């Protein structure tokens, strides 16, 4: 870890990467965050890069305040992974059919289910809190009330960008299923609504960056935001749970003879807010592109669509607010990647992976991301590696 002192800052910046390797725009965002009056700590993960207001790959601890832009607009975005009883030897040589079946079961991009998924028809899905969850939709911001029908149909869908569904093989030969997705468009609309509200408040008018507008505790605006935030985080969790169940059903059908069984699911948000206590203070900790890595807690740190991922266990490092990186992190923007790389480059860098290799996903090429091995090495005091996975099928929107 490296400490970076910022003139006029309330706290030093704790960095798990070389400060000189961070792009200038992202470094300025970190300096801006460190000057906020309410901040009590700032930890920067090795996958850090430029974002809206606050960098992706940062953990911000505040007392009595929370910054919506420090959560990210895809509230509750995160990962889920499940180890199966299958091994690499059970997989067919041609994985195109399996990829096609996954794409048929889980809508991608802007797609949605024709009808909302009925959770009572899914294996082992607990439906007890389901109606209560949707009942609380009546209490979210009026700005999204008319979106309920679409939000129900998008539950159990992947989205686009860096979201994915994968079949992986770990270093011991076991087959894993993995998902990356969030709260879909309903979470983004809630985030955008509340960022707009925060920016209009008097105490945010003189901030160095208007995107760092905060809500203050014990105000109606904070209460409204936290209500909608926690609902959206729950939506994201349910979204991944439904998708994983649909994913498992595909595997059961495609490998009937193997009578596949599944280990308990590992799931972790990496765009969210948590109430935690450090140094005798009750803090609101926002993780934007970071996972919680408390002692013994399992997490998932994915690489790009051609480089594999890691299952990790947290070491409970309080200096990072019990956090670790959420992935490899981009080293160039999507536009820059499209200009630099071609579909031929994509084909070469995803050789051996059954996935899209067209111009629509060139911006997700492995070369646009930091090396995942380096990112893992930089946080050896935050997590220990449990398993290394390599994708053989990758579905993207």
CSV table of C-alpha atoms in Angstrom, one decimal:
chain,number,residue,atom,x,y,z
A,1,UNK,CA,0.0,0.0,0.0
A,2,UNK,CA,1.1,3.5,-0.8
A,3,UNK,CA,0.0,6.7,1.0
A,4,UNK,CA,-0.5,9.8,-1.2
A,5,UNK,CA,-0.9,13.0,0.7
A,6,UNK,CA,-3.0,15.7,-1.0
A,7,UNK,CA,-2.8,19.4,0.0
A,8,UNK,CA,-6.0,20.5,1.6
A,9,UNK,CA,-7.3,16.9,1.8
A,10,UNK,CA,-9.1,15.6,4.9
A,11,UNK,CA,-7.5,12.1,4.5
A,12,UNK,CA,-4.5,10.6,2.7
A,13,UNK,CA,-5.2,8.4,-0.3
A,14,UNK,CA,-4.4,4.7,0.4
A,15,UNK,CA,-3.4,3.1,-2.9
A,16,UNK,CA,-2.9,-0.6,-3.8
A,17,UNK,CA,-1.3,0.4,-7.1
A,18,UNK,CA,1.5,2.5,-8.3
A,19,UNK,CA,0.2,6.1,-8.3
A,20,UNK,CA,2.3,7.0,-11.4
A,21,UNK,CA,0.3,4.3,-13.3
A,22,UNK,CA,-3.0,6.0,-12.7
A,23,UNK,CA,-4.4,8.2,-15.5
A,24,UNK,CA,-4.3,11.9,-14.7
A,25,UNK,CA,-8.0,12.3,-14.9
A,26,UNK,CA,-8.6,9.5,-12.4
A,27,UNK,CA,-5.9,10.8,-10.1
A,28,UNK,CA,-7.6,14.2,-10.0
A,29,UNK,CA,-10.9,12.5,-9.1
A,30,UNK,CA,-9.2,10.8,-6.2
A,31,UNK,CA,-7.8,14.2,-5.0
A,32,UNK,CA,-11.2,15.7,-5.3
A,33,UNK,CA,-12.8,13.0,-3.2
A,34,UNK,CA,-10.1,13.3,-0.5
A,35,UNK,CA,-11.2,17.0,0.1
A,36,UNK,CA,-14.9,16.3,0.8
A,37,UNK,CA,-15.8,17.5,4.3
A,38,UNK,CA,-17.5,14.3,5.3
A,39,UNK,CA,-14.8,11.8,4.3
A,40,UNK,CA,-13.1,9.6,6.8
A,41,UNK,CA,-11.1,7.4,4.5
A,42,UNK,CA,-10.3,6.6,0.8
A,43,UNK,CA,-8.9,3.3,-0.4
A,44,UNK,CA,-7.9,2.8,-4.0
A,45,UNK,CA,-7.9,-0.7,-5.6
A,46,UNK,CA,-5.4,-1.9,-8.3
A,47,UNK,CA,-8.1,-1.8,-11.0
A,48,UNK,CA,-8.7,1.9,-10.5
A,49,UNK,CA,-9.7,4.0,-13.5
A,50,UNK,CA,-11.7,7.1,-14.4
A,51,UNK,CA,-15.5,7.1,-13.7
A,52,UNK,CA,-18.3,9.6,-13.2
A,53,UNK,CA,-17.5,11.8,-10.3
A,54,UNK,CA,-15.6,9.1,-8.4
A,55,UNK,CA,-13.2,6.6,-9.9
A,56,UNK,CA,-14.1,3.0,-10.5
A,57,UNK,CA,-12.1,0.9,-8.1
A,58,UNK,CA,-12.4,3.2,-5.1
A,59,UNK,CA,-13.7,2.6,-1.5
A,60,UNK,CA,-15.0,5.8,0.1
A,61,UNK,CA,-15.9,5.9,3.8
A,62,UNK,CA,-17.9,8.9,5.0
A,63,UNK,CA,-19.6,9.8,8.3
A,64,UNK,CA,-23.1,11.2,8.0
A,65,UNK,CA,-23.1,11.5,4.3
A,66,UNK,CA,-23.1,9.4,1.1
A,67,UNK,CA,-22.3,10.3,-2.5
A,68,UNK,CA,-24.5,8.6,-5.1
A,69,UNK,CA,-21.8,8.9,-7.9
A,70,UNK,CA,-19.4,7.1,-5.6
A,71,UNK,CA,-21.8,4.1,-5.8
A,72,UNK,CA,-22.1,4.1,-9.6
A,73,UNK,CA,-25.2,4.2,-11.8
A,74,UNK,CA,-25.6,0.5,-12.0
A,75,UNK,CA,-26.6,0.1,-8.4
A,76,UNK,CA,-25.8,-3.4,-7.0
A,77,UNK,CA,-23.8,-4.5,-10.0
A,78,UNK,CA,-21.8,-7.6,-9.0
A,79,UNK,CA,-20.8,-11.2,-9.6
A,80,UNK,CA,-22.1,-14.7,-8.9
A,81,UNK,CA,-20.3,-18.0,-9.3
A,82,UNK,CA,-21.2,-21.6,-8.7
A,83,UNK,CA,-19.0,-24.7,-8.8
A,84,UNK,CA,-20.6,-27.7,-10.5
A,85,UNK,CA,-19.9,-31.4,-10.3
A,86,UNK,CA,-18.9,-31.4,-14.0
A,87,UNK,CA,-15.2,-31.6,-15.0
A,88,UNK,CA,-13.5,-30.4,-18.2
A,89,UNK,CA,-13.7,-33.9,-19.6
A,90,UNK,CA,-17.6,-33.7,-19.5
A,91,UNK,CA,-17.6,-30.7,-21.9
A,92,UNK,CA,-18.1,-31.3,-25.7
A,93,UNK,CA,-15.4,-30.3,-28.1
A,94,UNK,CA,-17.8,-27.9,-29.9
A,95,UNK,CA,-19.3,-25.5,-27.3
A,96,UNK,CA,-21.3,-23.5,-29.8
A,97,UNK,CA,-24.6,-25.3,-28.9
A,98,UNK,CA,-24.1,-24.7,-25.2
A,99,UNK,CA,-23.5,-21.0,-25.8
A,100,UNK,CA,-26.6,-20.8,-28.0
A,101,UNK,CA,-28.7,-22.5,-25.3
A,102,UNK,CA,-27.5,-20.0,-22.6
A,103,UNK,CA,-28.3,-17.1,-24.9
A,104,UNK,CA,-31.8,-18.5,-25.5
A,105,UNK,CA,-32.4,-18.8,-21.7
A,106,UNK,CA,-31.0,-15.5,-20.6
A,107,UNK,CA,-31.9,-12.4,-22.6
A,108,UNK,CA,-28.8,-10.1,-23.3
A,109,UNK,CA,-28.3,-6.5,-24.3
A,110,UNK,CA,-31.5,-4.5,-24.1
A,111,UNK,CA,-33.5,-7.7,-24.3
A,112,UNK,CA,-36.0,-8.9,-21.7
A,113,UNK,CA,-38.2,-11.9,-21.0
A,114,UNK,CA,-41.6,-12.0,-22.9
A,115,UNK,CA,-43.2,-12.5,-19.5
A,116,UNK,CA,-41.7,-12.0,-16.0
A,117,UNK,CA,-39.9,-15.0,-14.7
A,118,UNK,CA,-42.0,-17.0,-12.3
A,119,UNK,CA,-39.6,-17.9,-9.4
A,120,UNK,CA,-41.8,-20.7,-8.2
A,121,UNK,CA,-40.8,-22.7,-11.3
A,122,UNK,CA,-37.1,-22.5,-10.5
A,123,UNK,CA,-35.1,-25.1,-8.7
A,124,UNK,CA,-34.4,-24.3,-5.0
A,125,UNK,CA,-35.4,-20.6,-5.3
A,126,UNK,CA,-36.7,-19.2,-2.0
A,127,UNK,CA,-39.9,-17.2,-2.9
A,128,UNK,CA,-40.8,-16.2,0.7
A,129,UNK,CA,-39.5,-12.6,0.4
A,130,UNK,CA,-40.4,-12.2,-3.3
A,131,UNK,CA,-43.8,-10.5,-2.9
A,132,UNK,CA,-42.5,-8.3,-0.1
A,133,UNK,CA,-39.7,-7.1,-2.3
A,134,UNK,CA,-42.1,-6.1,-5.2
A,135,UNK,CA,-44.5,-4.7,-2.7
A,136,UNK,CA,-41.8,-2.2,-1.6
A,137,UNK,CA,-41.6,-0.9,-5.2
A,138,UNK,CA,-44.6,1.3,-4.3
A,139,UNK,CA,-42.2,3.1,-2.0
A,140,UNK,CA,-39.5,4.0,-4.6
A,141,UNK,CA,-39.1,7.3,-6.4
A,142,UNK,CA,-42.1,8.5,-8.4
A,143,UNK,CA,-39.7,9.0,-11.3
A,144,UNK,CA,-39.6,5.3,-12.0
A,145,UNK,CA,-43.1,4.1,-10.9
A,146,UNK,CA,-44.2,3.6,-14.4
A,147,UNK,CA,-41.3,1.2,-15.1
A,148,UNK,CA,-42.5,-1.7,-12.9
A,149,UNK,CA,-43.7,-3.8,-15.9
A,150,UNK,CA,-40.4,-3.5,-17.7
A,151,UNK,CA,-38.4,-4.0,-14.5
A,152,UNK,CA,-40.2,-7.3,-13.8
A,153,UNK,CA,-39.5,-8.5,-17.4
A,154,UNK,CA,-35.8,-7.5,-17.1
A,155,UNK,CA,-35.4,-9.4,-13.9
A,156,UNK,CA,-33.2,-12.4,-14.9
A,157,UNK,CA,-31.5,-10.7,-17.8
A,158,UNK,CA,-27.9,-9.9,-18.5
A,159,UNK,CA,-27.6,-6.4,-20.0
A,160,UNK,CA,-24.6,-5.3,-22.1
A,161,UNK,CA,-21.2,-3.7,-21.8
A,162,UNK,CA,-18.9,-5.7,-19.6
A,163,UNK,CA,-21.7,-7.9,-18.3
A,164,UNK,CA,-21.3,-11.6,-19.1
A,165,UNK,CA,-22.4,-15.2,-18.4
A,166,UNK,CA,-19.6,-17.7,-18.6
A,167,UNK,CA,-18.7,-21.4,-18.3
A,168,UNK,CA,-15.3,-21.7,-16.7
A,169,UNK,CA,-12.8,-24.5,-16.0
A,170,UNK,CA,-10.7,-24.0,-12.8
A,171,UNK,CA,-7.1,-25.1,-12.3
A,172,UNK,CA,-8.2,-28.4,-10.7
A,173,UNK,CA,-10.5,-29.2,-13.7
A,174,UNK,CA,-13.9,-28.4,-12.2
A,175,UNK,CA,-16.5,-26.6,-14.2
A,176,UNK,CA,-17.8,-23.3,-12.8
A,177,UNK,CA,-20.7,-21.0,-13.9
A,178,UNK,CA,-20.2,-17.3,-13.5
A,179,UNK,CA,-22.4,-14.2,-14.0
A,180,UNK,CA,-21.7,-10.4,-14.0
A,181,UNK,CA,-24.7,-8.1,-14.0
A,182,UNK,CA,-26.6,-5.5,-11.9
A,183,UNK,CA,-29.9,-3.7,-11.4
A,184,UNK,CA,-30.5,-3.2,-15.2
A,185,UNK,CA,-32.1,0.0,-16.3
A,186,UNK,CA,-34.3,0.5,-13.2
A,187,UNK,CA,-31.1,0.9,-11.0
A,188,UNK,CA,-29.6,3.4,-13.5
A,189,UNK,CA,-32.8,5.4,-13.6
A,190,UNK,CA,-32.9,5.6,-9.8
A,191,UNK,CA,-29.2,6.5,-9.6
A,192,UNK,CA,-29.6,9.3,-12.2
A,193,UNK,CA,-32.7,10.6,-10.4
A,194,UNK,CA,-31.0,10.9,-7.0
A,195,UNK,CA,-27.8,12.3,-8.4
A,196,UNK,CA,-29.9,15.1,-9.9
A,197,UNK,CA,-31.6,15.7,-6.6
A,198,UNK,CA,-28.3,15.8,-4.7
A,199,UNK,CA,-26.8,18.3,-7.2
A,200,UNK,CA,-29.7,20.7,-6.5
A,201,UNK,CA,-29.1,20.8,-2.7
A,202,UNK,CA,-27.6,24.0,-1.2
A,203,UNK,CA,-24.7,22.3,0.6
A,204,UNK,CA,-23.4,20.9,-2.7
A,205,UNK,CA,-23.2,24.1,-4.7
A,206,UNK,CA,-19.5,24.9,-4.0
A,207,UNK,CA,-18.0,21.4,-4.4
A,208,UNK,CA,-14.9,21.0,-6.6
A,209,UNK,CA,-16.9,18.6,-8.8
A,210,UNK,CA,-20.7,18.7,-8.9
A,211,UNK,CA,-20.8,15.0,-9.6
A,212,UNK,CA,-19.6,14.5,-6.0
A,213,UNK,CA,-22.8,15.9,-4.6
A,214,UNK,CA,-23.8,14.1,-1.4
A,215,UNK,CA,-26.9,13.4,0.8
A,216,UNK,CA,-26.6,14.3,4.5
A,217,UNK,CA,-27.9,12.0,7.3
A,218,UNK,CA,-31.2,12.8,8.9
A,219,UNK,CA,-32.7,14.6,5.9
A,220,UNK,CA,-35.7,13.5,3.8
A,221,UNK,CA,-33.5,13.4,0.7
A,222,UNK,CA,-31.0,10.9,2.3
A,223,UNK,CA,-33.9,8.8,3.6
A,224,UNK,CA,-35.4,8.6,0.1
A,225,UNK,CA,-32.1,7.8,-1.5
A,226,UNK,CA,-31.2,5.0,1.0
A,227,UNK,CA,-34.7,3.5,0.5
A,228,UNK,CA,-34.3,3.4,-3.2
A,229,UNK,CA,-30.6,2.4,-3.1
A,230,UNK,CA,-31.2,-0.7,-0.9
A,231,UNK,CA,-34.2,-1.7,-3.0
A,232,UNK,CA,-32.0,-1.5,-6.2
A,233,UNK,CA,-29.2,-3.4,-4.5
A,234,UNK,CA,-31.8,-6.2,-3.7
A,235,UNK,CA,-33.1,-6.1,-7.3
A,236,UNK,CA,-29.5,-6.7,-8.5
A,237,UNK,CA,-29.1,-9.6,-6.2
A,238,UNK,CA,-32.4,-11.2,-7.3
A,239,UNK,CA,-31.5,-10.5,-10.9
A,240,UNK,CA,-28.3,-12.6,-10.6
A,241,UNK,CA,-30.1,-15.3,-8.6
A,242,UNK,CA,-32.7,-15.7,-11.2
A,243,UNK,CA,-30.2,-15.8,-14.0
A,244,UNK,CA,-28.1,-18.3,-12.2
A,245,UNK,CA,-31.1,-20.6,-11.8
A,246,UNK,CA,-31.9,-20.2,-15.5
A,247,UNK,CA,-28.2,-21.0,-16.2
A,248,UNK,CA,-28.3,-24.1,-14.0
A,249,UNK,CA,-31.4,-25.3,-15.8
A,250,UNK,CA,-29.5,-25.1,-19.1
A,251,UNK,CA,-26.7,-27.1,-17.7
A,252,UNK,CA,-29.1,-29.7,-16.2
A,253,UNK,CA,-30.8,-30.2,-19.6
A,254,UNK,CA,-27.5,-30.3,-21.6
A,255,UNK,CA,-25.8,-32.7,-19.3
A,256,UNK,CA,-28.7,-34.9,-18.2
A,257,UNK,CA,-26.6,-38.1,-18.0
A,258,UNK,CA,-24.2,-36.5,-15.6
A,259,UNK,CA,-26.9,-35.6,-13.1
A,260,UNK,CA,-25.2,-32.3,-12.3
A,261,UNK,CA,-25.1,-30.9,-8.8
A,262,UNK,CA,-24.1,-27.4,-7.7
A,263,UNK,CA,-22.1,-26.1,-4.8
A,264,UNK,CA,-23.4,-23.1,-2.8
A,265,UNK,CA,-23.4,-19.9,-4.7
A,266,UNK,CA,-20.8,-17.2,-4.2
A,267,UNK,CA,-22.2,-13.7,-4.7
A,268,UNK,CA,-20.8,-10.2,-4.2
A,269,UNK,CA,-21.9,-6.7,-5.1
A,270,UNK,CA,-19.3,-4.3,-6.3
A,271,UNK,CA,-21.3,-1.1,-6.7
A,272,UNK,CA,-23.0,-0.5,-3.4
A,273,UNK,CA,-23.3,1.1,0.1
A,274,UNK,CA,-22.7,-0.7,3.4
A,275,UNK,CA,-23.0,0.5,7.0
A,276,UNK,CA,-19.8,-0.5,8.7
A,277,UNK,CA,-17.8,0.5,11.8
A,278,UNK,CA,-14.1,1.4,11.8
A,279,UNK,CA,-12.0,3.1,14.5
A,280,UNK,CA,-15.0,3.5,16.7
A,281,UNK,CA,-17.0,5.3,14.0
A,282,UNK,CA,-20.2,4.3,12.3
A,283,UNK,CA,-19.5,4.9,8.6
A,284,UNK,CA,-21.3,4.7,5.3
A,285,UNK,CA,-18.8,2.8,3.0
A,286,UNK,CA,-19.4,3.1,-0.7
A,287,UNK,CA,-17.6,0.5,-2.9
A,288,UNK,CA,-17.6,1.5,-6.6
A,289,UNK,CA,-15.8,-1.2,-8.5
A,290,UNK,CA,-14.7,-3.0,-5.3
A,291,UNK,CA,-15.9,-6.0,-3.4
A,292,UNK,CA,-16.0,-6.6,0.4
A,293,UNK,CA,-13.1,-8.8,1.5
A,294,UNK,CA,-13.7,-9.3,5.2
A,295,UNK,CA,-11.8,-12.1,6.9
A,296,UNK,CA,-12.9,-15.4,5.4
A,297,UNK,CA,-15.4,-13.9,3.0
A,298,UNK,CA,-15.5,-15.3,-0.5
A,299,UNK,CA,-15.3,-13.0,-3.5
A,300,UNK,CA,-14.9,-13.0,-7.3
A,301,UNK,CA,-12.4,-11.0,-9.2
A,302,UNK,CA,-12.9,-11.4,-13.0
A,303,UNK,CA,-10.5,-10.7,-15.8
A,304,UNK,CA,-11.5,-9.9,-19.3
A,305,UNK,CA,-13.3,-12.2,-21.7
A,306,UNK,CA,-10.1,-14.0,-22.7
A,307,UNK,CA,-7.9,-14.0,-19.6
A,308,UNK,CA,-9.8,-15.8,-16.8
A,309,UNK,CA,-10.9,-15.0,-13.3
A,310,UNK,CA,-10.2,-15.7,-9.6
A,311,UNK,CA,-12.2,-16.9,-6.7
A,312,UNK,CA,-10.7,-15.3,-3.6
A,313,UNK,CA,-11.1,-15.2,0.2
A,314,UNK,CA,-10.8,-12.0,2.1
A,315,UNK,CA,-8.0,-11.3,4.6
A,316,UNK,CA,-10.0,-8.6,6.5
A,317,UNK,CA,-7.5,-5.7,5.9
A,318,UNK,CA,-9.0,-2.7,7.8
A,319,UNK,CA,-6.7,-0.3,5.9
A,320,UNK,CA,-8.7,-1.1,2.8
A,321,UNK,CA,-12.0,-1.0,4.7
A,322,UNK,CA,-12.1,-4.8,4.2
A,323,UNK,CA,-12.2,-4.4,0.4
A,324,UNK,CA,-10.5,-5.7,-2.7
A,325,UNK,CA,-10.7,-5.0,-6.5
A,326,UNK,CA,-13.8,-6.0,-8.5
A,327,UNK,CA,-11.9,-7.1,-11.6
A,328,UNK,CA,-9.0,-6.3,-13.9
A,329,UNK,CA,-10.1,-2.7,-14.6
A,330,UNK,CA,-10.0,-0.9,-18.0
A,331,UNK,CA,-6.7,0.6,-19.1
A,332,UNK,CA,-8.3,2.4,-22.1
A,333,UNK,CA,-11.8,3.7,-22.9
A,334,UNK,CA,-14.3,1.9,-25.0
A,335,UNK,CA,-13.8,4.4,-27.9
A,336,UNK,CA,-10.0,4.1,-27.6
A,337,UNK,CA,-10.3,0.3,-27.8
A,338,UNK,CA,-12.5,0.4,-30.9
A,339,UNK,CA,-10.0,2.7,-32.6
A,340,UNK,CA,-7.0,0.6,-31.7
A,341,UNK,CA,-8.2,-3.0,-32.1
A,342,UNK,CA,-9.9,-4.9,-34.9
A,343,UNK,CA,-12.1,-8.0,-35.0
A,344,UNK,CA,-9.0,-10.0,-36.1
A,345,UNK,CA,-7.3,-8.8,-32.8
A,346,UNK,CA,-10.4,-9.9,-30.9
A,347,UNK,CA,-10.3,-13.4,-32.5
A,348,UNK,CA,-6.7,-13.8,-31.6
A,349,UNK,CA,-7.0,-12.6,-28.0
A,350,UNK,CA,-10.1,-14.8,-27.4
A,351,UNK,CA,-8.7,-17.9,-29.1
A,352,UNK,CA,-10.1,-21.0,-27.4
A,353,UNK,CA,-13.1,-19.2,-26.0
A,354,UNK,CA,-16.6,-19.8,-27.5
A,355,UNK,CA,-17.9,-16.2,-27.7
A,356,UNK,CA,-18.9,-13.3,-29.9
A,357,UNK,CA,-15.9,-12.2,-32.1
A,358,UNK,CA,-17.6,-9.3,-34.0
A,359,UNK,CA,-17.2,-5.6,-34.0
A,360,UNK,CA,-20.0,-5.1,-31.4
A,361,UNK,CA,-17.7,-6.4,-28.6
A,362,UNK,CA,-14.3,-5.1,-29.7
A,363,UNK,CA,-14.4,-2.6,-26.9
A,364,UNK,CA,-14.4,-5.6,-24.5
A,365,UNK,CA,-11.2,-7.1,-26.0
A,366,UNK,CA,-8.7,-8.3,-23.4
A,367,UNK,CA,-6.2,-5.8,-24.6
A,368,UNK,CA,-8.4,-3.0,-23.3
A,369,UNK,CA,-8.0,-4.3,-19.7
A,370,UNK,CA,-5.2,-4.4,-17.2
A,371,UNK,CA,-3.5,-7.8,-16.8
A,372,UNK,CA,-5.5,-9.7,-14.2
A,373,UNK,CA,-2.4,-11.4,-12.8
A,374,UNK,CA,-0.8,-8.1,-12.0
A,375,UNK,CA,-4.0,-6.8,-10.3
A,376,UNK,CA,-4.2,-9.9,-8.1
A,377,UNK,CA,-0.5,-9.6,-7.2
A,378,UNK,CA,-1.0,-6.0,-6.0
A,379,UNK,CA,-3.6,-7.0,-3.4
A,380,UNK,CA,-2.0,-10.0,-1.8
A,381,UNK,CA,-2.5,-8.4,1.6
A,382,UNK,CA,-6.3,-8.0,0.8
A,383,UNK,CA,-7.2,-11.5,-0.5
A,384,UNK,CA,-5.9,-15.0,-0.9
A,385,UNK,CA,-6.6,-16.9,-4.1
A,386,UNK,CA,-8.8,-19.9,-3.7
A,387,UNK,CA,-9.1,-20.9,-7.4
A,388,UNK,CA,-8.1,-19.6,-10.8
A,389,UNK,CA,-10.7,-20.0,-13.5
A,390,UNK,CA,-10.5,-19.8,-17.3
A,391,UNK,CA,-13.6,-19.3,-19.4
A,392,UNK,CA,-14.4,-21.7,-22.3
A,393,UNK,CA,-17.8,-20.1,-23.0
A,394,UNK,CA,-18.5,-16.3,-22.7
A,395,UNK,CA,-21.9,-14.8,-23.4
A,396,UNK,CA,-22.1,-11.0,-23.8
A,397,UNK,CA,-24.9,-8.6,-24.7
